[in-house]
CSV table of C-alpha atoms in Angstrom, one decimal:
chain,number,residue,atom,x,y,z
A,700,UNK,CA,102.5,-10.8,108.7
A,701,UNK,CA,102.0,-9.7,112.3
A,702,UNK,CA,102.8,-6.1,113.0
A,703,UNK,CA,102.9,-6.6,116.8
A,704,UNK,CA,102.3,-9.3,119.4
A,705,UNK,CA,99.1,-10.5,120.9
A,706,UNK,CA,100.4,-9.1,124.2
A,707,UNK,CA,100.9,-5.7,122.6
A,708,UNK,CA,97.3,-5.8,121.4
A,709,UNK,CA,96.1,-6.7,124.8
A,710,UNK,CA,98.1,-3.9,126.4
A,711,UNK,CA,96.2,-1.4,124.3
A,712,UNK,CA,92.8,-2.5,125.5
A,713,UNK,CA,91.2,-2.4,128.9
A,714,UNK,CA,88.8,-5.2,127.9
A,715,UNK,CA,90.0,-8.3,126.1
A,716,UNK,CA,86.4,-9.5,125.8
A,717,UNK,CA,85.5,-6.4,123.9
A,718,UNK,CA,88.6,-6.9,121.7
A,719,UNK,CA,87.4,-10.4,120.8
A,720,UNK,CA,83.8,-9.3,120.2
A,721,UNK,CA,85.1,-6.9,117.6
A,722,UNK,CA,87.9,-9.1,116.3
A,723,UNK,CA,86.2,-11.2,113.7
A,724,UNK,CA,83.2,-12.5,111.9
A,725,UNK,CA,81.9,-15.6,110.3
A,726,UNK,CA,84.1,-18.6,109.5
A,727,UNK,CA,85.2,-18.5,105.9
A,728,UNK,CA,85.6,-22.0,104.4
A,729,UNK,CA,88.3,-22.5,101.8
A,730,UNK,CA,86.8,-22.4,98.3
A,731,UNK,CA,88.4,-25.8,97.3
A,732,UNK,CA,85.5,-27.6,99.0
A,733,UNK,CA,82.0,-26.8,97.9
A,734,UNK,CA,79.3,-25.6,100.3
A,735,UNK,CA,77.0,-28.1,98.7
A,736,UNK,CA,77.6,-30.8,96.1
A,737,UNK,CA,73.9,-31.7,95.7
A,738,UNK,CA,72.0,-30.1,98.6
A,739,UNK,CA,72.8,-30.0,102.3
A,740,UNK,CA,69.7,-31.8,103.4
A,741,UNK,CA,70.3,-34.9,101.3
A,742,UNK,CA,74.0,-34.8,102.2
A,743,UNK,CA,73.1,-34.6,105.9
A,744,UNK,CA,70.8,-37.6,105.5
A,745,UNK,CA,73.5,-39.6,103.8
A,746,UNK,CA,75.7,-39.3,106.9
A,747,UNK,CA,73.2,-41.3,108.9
A,748,UNK,CA,71.6,-43.5,106.2
A,749,UNK,CA,74.3,-44.4,103.6
A,750,UNK,CA,77.8,-43.0,103.3
A,751,UNK,CA,79.6,-39.7,102.6
A,752,UNK,CA,83.1,-38.6,101.6
A,753,UNK,CA,84.2,-35.4,103.4
A,754,UNK,CA,87.3,-33.4,102.4
A,755,UNK,CA,89.1,-31.9,105.5
A,756,UNK,CA,92.3,-31.2,103.6
A,757,UNK,CA,91.8,-27.4,103.4
A,758,UNK,CA,90.1,-26.2,106.5
A,759,UNK,CA,92.2,-27.8,109.2
A,760,UNK,CA,95.9,-27.6,109.9
A,761,UNK,CA,98.4,-30.4,110.0
A,762,UNK,CA,101.5,-30.4,112.2
A,763,UNK,CA,104.4,-32.8,111.8
A,764,UNK,CA,106.5,-33.3,115.0
A,765,UNK,CA,109.6,-35.5,114.9
A,766,UNK,CA,112.8,-36.1,116.7
A,767,UNK,CA,114.2,-38.0,119.7
A,768,UNK,CA,112.4,-35.6,122.2
A,769,UNK,CA,109.1,-35.4,120.4
A,770,UNK,CA,107.3,-37.8,122.7
A,771,UNK,CA,108.8,-36.1,125.8
A,772,UNK,CA,107.4,-32.8,124.6
A,773,UNK,CA,103.9,-34.3,124.0
A,774,UNK,CA,103.9,-35.9,127.4
A,775,UNK,CA,104.8,-32.5,129.0
A,776,UNK,CA,102.0,-30.7,127.2
A,777,UNK,CA,99.1,-33.2,126.9
A,778,UNK,CA,96.8,-34.2,129.7
A,779,UNK,CA,96.4,-37.7,128.1
A,780,UNK,CA,98.1,-40.9,129.2
A,781,UNK,CA,100.7,-42.1,126.7
A,782,UNK,CA,100.9,-45.6,128.2
A,783,UNK,CA,100.8,-48.1,125.3
A,784,UNK,CA,100.8,-45.3,122.7
A,785,UNK,CA,102.7,-47.2,120.1
A,786,UNK,CA,103.1,-46.6,116.4
A,787,UNK,CA,99.7,-47.1,114.8
A,788,UNK,CA,97.8,-45.5,117.7
A,789,UNK,CA,95.9,-42.2,117.8
A,790,UNK,CA,94.2,-40.1,120.4
A,791,UNK,CA,92.4,-36.8,121.0
A,792,UNK,CA,95.2,-34.9,122.5
A,793,UNK,CA,94.2,-32.2,125.0
A,794,UNK,CA,96.4,-29.2,125.9
A,795,UNK,CA,96.0,-26.9,128.9
A,796,UNK,CA,97.6,-23.8,130.4
A,797,UNK,CA,99.4,-24.0,133.8
A,798,UNK,CA,96.1,-23.4,135.6
A,799,UNK,CA,94.5,-26.5,133.9
A,800,UNK,CA,92.4,-24.4,131.6
A,801,UNK,CA,91.7,-25.6,128.1
A,802,UNK,CA,93.8,-24.3,125.2
A,803,UNK,CA,92.9,-26.7,122.4
A,804,UNK,CA,92.8,-30.3,121.2
A,805,UNK,CA,94.0,-32.2,118.2
A,806,UNK,CA,93.9,-35.7,116.6
A,807,UNK,CA,97.3,-37.1,117.3
A,808,UNK,CA,98.7,-40.0,115.4
A,809,UNK,CA,102.0,-41.8,116.1
A,810,UNK,CA,103.2,-42.6,112.6
A,811,UNK,CA,106.8,-43.6,113.6
A,812,UNK,CA,108.9,-44.1,116.7
A,813,UNK,CA,110.0,-40.4,116.6
A,814,UNK,CA,107.4,-39.0,114.2
A,815,UNK,CA,103.9,-37.7,115.0
A,816,UNK,CA,101.1,-36.0,113.0
A,817,UNK,CA,98.6,-33.7,114.7
A,818,UNK,CA,95.5,-32.4,112.8
A,819,UNK,CA,92.7,-30.0,113.6
A,820,UNK,CA,92.4,-26.4,114.8
A,821,UNK,CA,95.4,-24.2,115.3
A,822,UNK,CA,95.5,-23.2,119.0
A,823,UNK,CA,97.1,-26.4,120.3
A,824,UNK,CA,99.5,-26.4,117.3
A,825,UNK,CA,100.6,-22.9,118.2
A,826,UNK,CA,101.1,-23.8,121.9
A,827,UNK,CA,103.2,-26.9,120.9
A,828,UNK,CA,105.3,-24.9,118.5
A,829,UNK,CA,106.0,-22.2,121.1
A,830,UNK,CA,107.0,-24.7,123.8
A,831,UNK,CA,109.3,-26.5,121.4
A,832,UNK,CA,111.0,-23.3,120.4
A,833,UNK,CA,111.3,-22.0,124.0
A,834,UNK,CA,112.4,-25.3,125.5
A,835,UNK,CA,115.4,-27.5,125.1
A,836,UNK,CA,114.1,-30.4,123.0
A,837,UNK,CA,115.8,-32.3,120.3
A,838,UNK,CA,112.9,-32.2,117.9
A,839,UNK,CA,111.5,-30.2,115.0
A,840,UNK,CA,108.0,-29.3,113.9
A,841,UNK,CA,106.4,-28.0,110.8
A,842,UNK,CA,102.9,-26.6,110.8
A,843,UNK,CA,100.8,-26.5,107.6
A,844,UNK,CA,98.0,-24.1,108.1
A,845,UNK,CA,94.6,-24.2,106.4
A,846,UNK,CA,94.6,-23.4,102.7
A,847,UNK,CA,93.4,-19.8,103.1
A,848,UNK,CA,96.5,-19.1,105.1
A,849,UNK,CA,98.9,-21.3,103.3
A,850,UNK,CA,99.8,-20.3,99.7
A,851,UNK,CA,101.6,-23.6,99.1
A,852,UNK,CA,98.5,-25.6,99.8
A,853,UNK,CA,98.0,-28.7,101.9
A,854,UNK,CA,100.9,-31.1,102.8
A,855,UNK,CA,98.5,-34.0,103.4
A,856,UNK,CA,95.1,-34.8,102.1
A,857,UNK,CA,92.5,-35.8,104.7
A,858,UNK,CA,89.3,-37.5,103.6
A,859,UNK,CA,86.6,-39.0,105.8
A,860,UNK,CA,84.5,-41.9,104.8
A,861,UNK,CA,81.5,-41.9,107.2
A,862,UNK,CA,78.1,-43.5,107.6
A,863,UNK,CA,76.6,-46.9,107.9
A,864,UNK,CA,78.0,-48.1,104.6
A,865,UNK,CA,81.5,-46.8,105.2
A,866,UNK,CA,83.0,-50.2,106.0
A,867,UNK,CA,81.6,-51.6,102.8
A,868,UNK,CA,83.1,-48.8,100.7
A,869,UNK,CA,86.5,-49.2,102.3
A,870,UNK,CA,86.4,-53.0,101.8
A,871,UNK,CA,85.8,-52.4,98.1
A,872,UNK,CA,88.3,-49.6,97.6
A,873,UNK,CA,91.3,-51.0,99.5
A,874,UNK,CA,93.6,-53.3,97.5
A,875,UNK,CA,93.6,-56.7,99.3
A,876,UNK,CA,91.7,-57.3,102.5
A,877,UNK,CA,90.5,-54.4,104.7
A,878,UNK,CA,92.4,-54.8,108.0
A,879,UNK,CA,90.3,-55.1,111.2
A,880,UNK,CA,91.4,-51.8,112.7
A,881,UNK,CA,90.5,-51.1,116.3
A,882,UNK,CA,88.9,-47.7,117.2
A,883,UNK,CA,91.4,-44.8,117.1
A,884,UNK,CA,94.1,-47.0,115.6
A,885,UNK,CA,95.3,-46.8,112.0
A,886,UNK,CA,96.8,-49.1,109.4
A,887,UNK,CA,98.5,-48.3,106.2
A,888,UNK,CA,96.4,-49.5,103.2
A,889,UNK,CA,96.7,-49.2,99.5
A,890,UNK,CA,94.1,-47.3,97.4
A,891,UNK,CA,94.5,-46.6,93.7
A,892,UNK,CA,98.1,-47.9,94.0
A,893,UNK,CA,99.0,-45.4,96.7
A,894,UNK,CA,99.8,-46.1,100.4
A,895,UNK,CA,97.6,-44.1,102.8
A,896,UNK,CA,96.9,-44.1,106.5
A,897,UNK,CA,93.4,-45.3,107.4
A,898,UNK,CA,92.4,-44.1,110.9
A,899,UNK,CA,89.4,-45.8,112.4
A,900,UNK,CA,87.0,-43.4,114.1
A,901,UNK,CA,83.6,-42.0,113.2
A,902,UNK,CA,81.7,-38.7,112.9
A,903,UNK,CA,78.3,-40.3,112.5
A,904,UNK,CA,78.1,-42.7,115.4
A,905,UNK,CA,79.1,-45.5,113.1
A,906,UNK,CA,82.3,-47.2,112.0
A,907,UNK,CA,84.1,-44.5,110.0
A,908,UNK,CA,87.6,-43.9,108.5
A,909,UNK,CA,89.9,-41.0,108.1
A,910,UNK,CA,92.3,-41.3,105.2
A,911,UNK,CA,95.6,-39.3,105.1
A,912,UNK,CA,98.4,-39.3,102.5
A,913,UNK,CA,100.6,-37.1,100.4
A,914,UNK,CA,98.5,-34.3,98.8
A,915,UNK,CA,99.9,-35.0,95.3
A,916,UNK,CA,97.9,-38.2,95.1
A,917,UNK,CA,94.6,-36.8,96.6
A,918,UNK,CA,92.7,-36.9,93.3
A,919,UNK,CA,93.5,-40.5,92.6
A,920,UNK,CA,92.4,-41.6,96.1
A,921,UNK,CA,89.3,-39.4,96.1
A,922,UNK,CA,88.1,-40.8,92.7
A,923,UNK,CA,88.8,-44.3,93.7
A,924,UNK,CA,86.7,-43.9,96.9
A,925,UNK,CA,83.8,-42.3,95.0
A,926,UNK,CA,83.9,-45.0,92.3
A,927,UNK,CA,83.8,-47.8,95.0
A,928,UNK,CA,81.1,-45.9,96.9
A,929,UNK,CA,78.8,-45.6,94.0
A,930,UNK,CA,77.3,-49.0,94.7
A,931,UNK,CA,76.8,-47.9,98.3
A,932,UNK,CA,75.0,-44.6,97.6
A,933,UNK,CA,78.0,-42.5,98.6
A,934,UNK,CA,77.7,-38.7,98.5
A,935,UNK,CA,80.3,-36.0,98.7
A,936,UNK,CA,79.7,-33.9,101.8
A,937,UNK,CA,79.8,-30.2,101.4
A,938,UNK,CA,80.9,-27.8,104.1
A,939,UNK,CA,77.3,-26.8,104.9
A,940,UNK,CA,76.3,-30.4,105.8
A,941,UNK,CA,79.6,-31.1,107.6
A,942,UNK,CA,79.4,-28.2,110.0
A,943,UNK,CA,76.7,-29.6,112.5
A,944,UNK,CA,78.4,-33.0,112.8
A,945,UNK,CA,80.6,-31.9,115.6
A,946,UNK,CA,77.6,-30.7,117.7
A,947,UNK,CA,76.0,-34.1,117.5
A,948,UNK,CA,79.3,-35.8,118.3
A,949,UNK,CA,79.8,-33.6,121.4
A,950,UNK,CA,83.1,-32.1,120.1
A,951,UNK,CA,83.1,-28.5,121.4
A,952,UNK,CA,84.8,-26.5,118.6
A,953,UNK,CA,83.8,-23.0,119.9
A,954,UNK,CA,86.0,-22.6,122.9
A,955,UNK,CA,88.0,-19.5,124.0
A,956,UNK,CA,91.6,-20.6,124.3
A,957,UNK,CA,92.9,-19.9,127.8
A,958,UNK,CA,95.9,-17.8,126.9
A,959,UNK,CA,95.0,-14.1,127.5
A,960,UNK,CA,95.9,-13.9,131.1
A,961,UNK,CA,98.5,-15.1,133.6
A,962,UNK,CA,102.2,-14.1,133.9
A,963,UNK,CA,103.3,-17.6,133.1
A,964,UNK,CA,101.6,-17.2,129.7
A,965,UNK,CA,103.1,-13.8,128.9
A,966,UNK,CA,106.0,-15.2,126.9
A,967,UNK,CA,103.5,-17.1,124.7
A,968,UNK,CA,101.4,-14.0,124.2
A,969,UNK,CA,104.5,-12.1,123.2
A,970,UNK,CA,105.3,-14.9,120.7
A,971,UNK,CA,101.9,-14.9,119.1
A,972,UNK,CA,101.2,-12.2,116.6
A,973,UNK,CA,98.2,-9.9,116.4
A,974,UNK,CA,97.3,-11.7,113.2
A,975,UNK,CA,97.0,-15.0,115.0
A,976,UNK,CA,93.9,-17.1,115.5
A,977,UNK,CA,94.0,-16.2,119.2
A,978,UNK,CA,93.9,-12.5,118.5
A,979,UNK,CA,91.1,-12.7,116.0
A,980,UNK,CA,88.6,-15.2,117.3
A,981,UNK,CA,85.1,-13.7,117.6
A,982,UNK,CA,83.1,-13.9,120.8
A,983,UNK,CA,79.4,-13.5,120.6
A,984,UNK,CA,76.2,-14.5,122.5
A,985,UNK,CA,74.1,-13.6,125.5
A,986,UNK,CA,76.7,-14.4,128.1
A,987,UNK,CA,78.7,-11.4,128.9
A,988,UNK,CA,81.5,-10.8,131.4
A,989,UNK,CA,84.2,-8.2,131.7
A,990,UNK,CA,86.7,-10.9,132.9
A,991,UNK,CA,88.0,-13.0,130.0
A,992,UNK,CA,88.8,-15.8,132.5
A,993,UNK,CA,85.1,-16.3,132.9
A,994,UNK,CA,85.1,-17.7,129.4
A,995,UNK,CA,87.8,-20.3,130.1
A,996,UNK,CA,86.9,-23.9,130.6
A,997,UNK,CA,88.6,-27.0,131.9
A,998,UNK,CA,88.6,-30.5,130.2
A,999,UNK,CA,86.0,-31.5,132.8
A,1000,UNK,CA,83.6,-28.7,131.7
A,1001,UNK,CA,83.8,-30.1,128.2
A,1002,UNK,CA,83.3,-33.7,129.2
A,1003,UNK,CA,86.9,-34.6,128.4
A,1004,UNK,CA,87.7,-35.8,131.9
A,1005,UNK,CA,88.5,-39.3,130.5
A,1006,UNK,CA,91.4,-37.7,128.6
A,1007,UNK,CA,93.1,-36.4,131.8
A,1008,UNK,CA,95.5,-38.9,133.3
A,1009,UNK,CA,97.7,-38.3,136.3
A,1010,UNK,CA,100.2,-41.0,135.4
A,1011,UNK,CA,102.7,-38.4,134.2
A,1012,UNK,CA,103.7,-34.8,134.9
A,1013,UNK,CA,102.2,-32.3,132.5
A,1014,UNK,CA,101.4,-28.6,132.2
A,1015,UNK,CA,98.4,-27.9,134.4
A,1016,UNK,CA,98.5,-31.2,136.3
A,1017,UNK,CA,98.3,-29.7,139.8
A,1018,UNK,CA,95.3,-27.6,139.0
A,1019,UNK,CA,93.5,-30.4,137.2
A,1020,UNK,CA,94.2,-32.8,140.0
A,1021,UNK,CA,92.3,-30.4,142.4
A,1022,UNK,CA,89.6,-29.9,139.7
A,1023,UNK,CA,89.0,-33.7,139.4
A,1024,UNK,CA,87.9,-33.8,143.0
A,1025,UNK,CA,85.6,-30.8,142.8
A,1026,UNK,CA,84.5,-30.4,139.2
A,1027,UNK,CA,81.1,-28.8,139.1
A,1028,UNK,CA,80.2,-28.8,135.4
A,1029,UNK,CA,80.0,-31.4,132.6
A,1030,UNK,CA,79.0,-31.5,128.9
A,1031,UNK,CA,75.4,-32.2,127.7
A,1032,UNK,CA,73.3,-31.6,124.6
A,1033,UNK,CA,70.5,-29.1,124.8
A,1034,UNK,CA,67.5,-29.8,122.5
A,1035,UNK,CA,65.8,-26.5,121.8
A,1036,UNK,CA,62.1,-26.2,121.9
A,1037,UNK,CA,60.6,-26.5,118.4
A,1038,UNK,CA,58.0,-23.7,118.8
A,1039,UNK,CA,60.5,-21.3,120.2
A,1040,UNK,CA,62.9,-21.9,117.3
A,1041,UNK,CA,60.1,-21.4,114.8
A,1042,UNK,CA,59.2,-18.2,116.5
A,1043,UNK,CA,62.8,-16.9,115.9
A,1044,UNK,CA,62.3,-17.3,112.2
A,1045,UNK,CA,58.7,-16.1,112.3
A,1046,UNK,CA,59.9,-12.8,113.8
A,1047,UNK,CA,61.5,-12.0,110.4
A,1048,UNK,CA,58.0,-11.4,109.1
A,1049,UNK,CA,56.7,-9.4,112.1
A,1050,UNK,CA,56.9,-5.6,112.5
A,1051,UNK,CA,59.7,-4.3,114.7
A,1052,UNK,CA,63.1,-5.9,115.5
A,1053,UNK,CA,63.4,-9.6,114.7
A,1054,UNK,CA,65.0,-12.0,117.0
A,1055,UNK,CA,68.7,-12.8,116.3
A,1056,UNK,CA,69.0,-14.7,113.1
A,1057,UNK,CA,71.2,-17.7,112.4
A,1058,UNK,CA,72.0,-19.7,109.3
A,1059,UNK,CA,71.0,-23.3,108.9
A,1060,UNK,CA,72.2,-25.9,109.5
A,1061,UNK,CA,74.9,-24.1,111.5
A,1062,UNK,CA,75.9,-20.5,112.0
A,1063,UNK,CA,79.5,-20.0,111.3
A,1064,UNK,CA,80.5,-17.9,114.3
A,1065,UNK,CA,83.5,-18.3,116.5
A,1066,UNK,CA,83.1,-18.7,120.3
A,1067,UNK,CA,79.4,-18.4,120.8
A,1068,UNK,CA,78.5,-18.3,124.5
A,1069,UNK,CA,74.8,-18.2,125.6
A,1070,UNK,CA,73.4,-18.1,129.1
A,1071,UNK,CA,71.5,-21.2,130.3
A,1072,UNK,CA,69.2,-20.6,133.2
A,1073,UNK,CA,67.2,-22.6,135.7
A,1074,UNK,CA,64.7,-20.7,138.0
A,1075,UNK,CA,66.4,-17.5,136.7
A,1076,UNK,CA,69.9,-18.5,137.9
A,1077,UNK,CA,72.8,-19.2,135.6
A,1078,UNK,CA,73.5,-22.9,135.5
A,1079,UNK,CA,75.5,-23.3,132.2
A,1080,UNK,CA,76.9,-21.9,129.0
A,1081,UNK,CA,75.7,-23.1,125.6
A,1082,UNK,CA,78.4,-23.1,123.0
A,1083,UNK,CA,78.4,-24.9,119.6
A,1084,UNK,CA,74.9,-25.0,118.1
A,1085,UNK,CA,73.4,-26.4,115.0
A,1086,UNK,CA,70.4,-27.9,113.3
A,1087,UNK,CA,70.1,-31.7,112.8
A,1088,UNK,CA,68.1,-32.2,109.7
A,1089,UNK,CA,68.0,-36.0,110.4
A,1090,UNK,CA,66.5,-35.4,113.8
A,1091,UNK,CA,64.6,-32.3,112.8
A,1092,UNK,CA,65.9,-30.6,115.9
A,1093,UNK,CA,68.0,-27.6,116.9
A,1094,UNK,CA,70.7,-28.6,119.4
A,1095,UNK,CA,73.7,-27.2,121.1
A,1096,UNK,CA,76.6,-28.3,123.3
A,1097,UNK,CA,76.4,-27.0,126.9
A,1098,UNK,CA,78.7,-26.9,129.8
A,1099,UNK,CA,76.2,-27.2,132.7
A,1100,UNK,CA,76.2,-27.6,136.4
A,1101,UNK,CA,76.2,-31.3,137.4
A,1102,UNK,CA,72.9,-30.8,139.3
A,1103,UNK,CA,71.2,-30.0,136.0
A,1104,UNK,CA,72.9,-32.6,133.8
A,1105,UNK,CA,70.2,-35.3,134.0
A,1106,UNK,CA,68.5,-36.0,130.7
A,1107,UNK,CA,65.0,-34.6,130.7
A,1108,UNK,CA,65.9,-31.5,132.8
A,1109,UNK,CA,64.2,-28.4,131.5
A,1110,UNK,CA,66.3,-25.2,131.3
A,1111,UNK,CA,66.1,-21.8,129.5
A,1112,UNK,CA,68.6,-20.6,126.9
A,1113,UNK,CA,68.9,-16.8,126.5
A,1114,UNK,CA,69.3,-16.1,122.7
A,1115,UNK,CA,70.7,-12.8,121.5
A,1116,UNK,CA,73.2,-10.2,122.6
A,1117,UNK,CA,72.6,-8.2,125.8
A,1118,UNK,CA,70.3,-5.4,124.8
A,1119,UNK,CA,70.1,-6.8,121.3
A,1120,UNK,CA,73.2,-4.9,120.2
A,1121,UNK,CA,76.8,-5.8,119.6
A,1122,UNK,CA,80.0,-3.8,118.9
A,1123,UNK,CA,80.6,-6.2,116.1
A,1124,UNK,CA,79.0,-4.6,113.0
A,1125,UNK,CA,78.3,-8.1,111.5
A,1126,UNK,CA,75.6,-8.7,114.1
A,1127,UNK,CA,72.3,-7.0,113.3
A,1128,UNK,CA,70.2,-5.2,115.8
A,1129,UNK,CA,67.7,-7.7,117.3
A,1130,UNK,CA,65.4,-8.5,120.2
A,1131,UNK,CA,66.9,-10.8,122.8
A,1132,UNK,CA,64.6,-13.8,123.6
A,1133,UNK,CA,64.4,-16.9,125.6
A,1134,UNK,CA,64.3,-20.5,124.2
A,1135,UNK,CA,63.1,-23.4,126.2
A,1136,UNK,CA,65.5,-26.4,126.1
A,1137,UNK,CA,65.7,-29.9,127.4
A,1138,UNK,CA,68.9,-31.6,128.6
A,1139,UNK,CA,69.9,-34.7,126.7
A,1140,UNK,CA,73.0,-36.9,126.3
A,1141,UNK,CA,76.2,-35.9,124.6
A,1142,UNK,CA,77.2,-37.3,122.1
A,1143,UNK,CA,73.6,-36.9,120.8
A,1144,UNK,CA,73.5,-40.1,118.7
A,1145,UNK,CA,73.8,-43.8,119.2
A,1146,UNK,CA,77.5,-44.6,119.4
A,1147,UNK,CA,78.2,-47.7,117.4
A,1148,UNK,CA,81.8,-46.8,116.5
C-alpha cells in the first residue's frame, strides 16, 4: 500500500535519476514458473529448432477494459490506427505522454464490440486506468497484476506455443480443424473441451500462437498442449530461456516511462503511489545524465514508427507529427565482439577489479542504458541485452543515430557504471570497459511469422 505519491517522492529528491538508480534491483520472476525445466540451453535451442510451451500467466499483467466508451478511450491514448480494428483483431498498442514520449506498450485484443483485453507490462495499464478515472468515459477497467503483486492469482492463463513445429502442435491439440488465422488476429478454438483464444503471432520468427482463457482451466489446456506436442519434440520453456527472446525480436522492454516531468503529467504522478512500478524501476549502465528526460524515447527511437498513425487525434500527436519529419534515431541490434565478451568473464580470474558481471543468458536488470560511441562521440544508447545461445552471440537493442544504422557499421559500447561504482548496493565495484560491436538488423532473426 502506497504511503505517498510518486510526485511526493520526486519532490523529496533533487535528482530523479539517482532515485531510480537506488530504487530497485533484479527482476524477480514469480515462483509458479520454473527458471529451467530441463536446462536453459536446450530450451533455447527448442525455440528455434522444434517447439516450446511458455507460461506468461504470472509475470505479466492483464487489463480488461469494457463499455460504450472503451474504444474512444483507446483511440485517445494510443498512437496506433484503429481503422478496421474489428472483433478478432490484435495490435501492439503504443502509449505516449503529451510530448510524444513513450510510456509503454501492450498487446491489445478486441474480444467484443465493447470489450478489450490488454496484456504485458504495467506502465501503459496504469496510464490507461488513470485517464479513465480522470476523464468522462462510460467504461470500466480491471487490472490483474502479476502474481507476486496479486494475492488472488491470475484472471487469465496465457500460454505461448512457439517454434517451427508450433503449427503442427496446434493442429493436433485443437478439436476440429485449426483455423487459418492471419498474423495478429485471433480465433476462438476448443482445447481439452474448453474454449480459448488463439492469437497468431510469434516470438521465434516462426508462426506462433498465444493462448488465453479462464485461469481455472489452465492445467487442462497446458497438459493437452504438452501431450499433443510430445510427437513434435515440445519442451516447456523456463524463465531463464524466455528472457532473451525479446532482444532477438527487437521488443525493447527496458525503457524509462516518460512520466517523471511536465506539468501536464503532474496529476498522474500524484495518482501513482511510491510503491508503483514507475517509482521503483532501476536504472543502470554507463550512460549517465542528471536530466531524467534524457532517458525518454519516442516510438521512432524504438523502431515503432509504423505504429504511429495520424488518422485520429491522440495524446502526443502534435509532437509526434513533428518528430516524424525529423526523427534522428532508429532501432538496431548490436552484435558484441566475441573476444571482448570473453574478456569480461576472464577478468573474474585476474587480480584487481573485474569488469562488470552479467548473468547468462540475460541479466535481470530494469532500464539498462549503455553509451554507444563512434569516433569517441555518443551516437546511441544500448538497452535490452542478452545472449543468444542458438547464434552463440551477445546482442543488445540499441536506439542509434540514423547515420550509423547501416548493418556492418562498427561502434563501441561502453560497459560498466561511470567510475565502476553505483549508489545501488546490488552493483559490485568493477572496472568500466569498452566492447566492440557491429550494427545489424532488428529483429535479429528471419521473420517468417
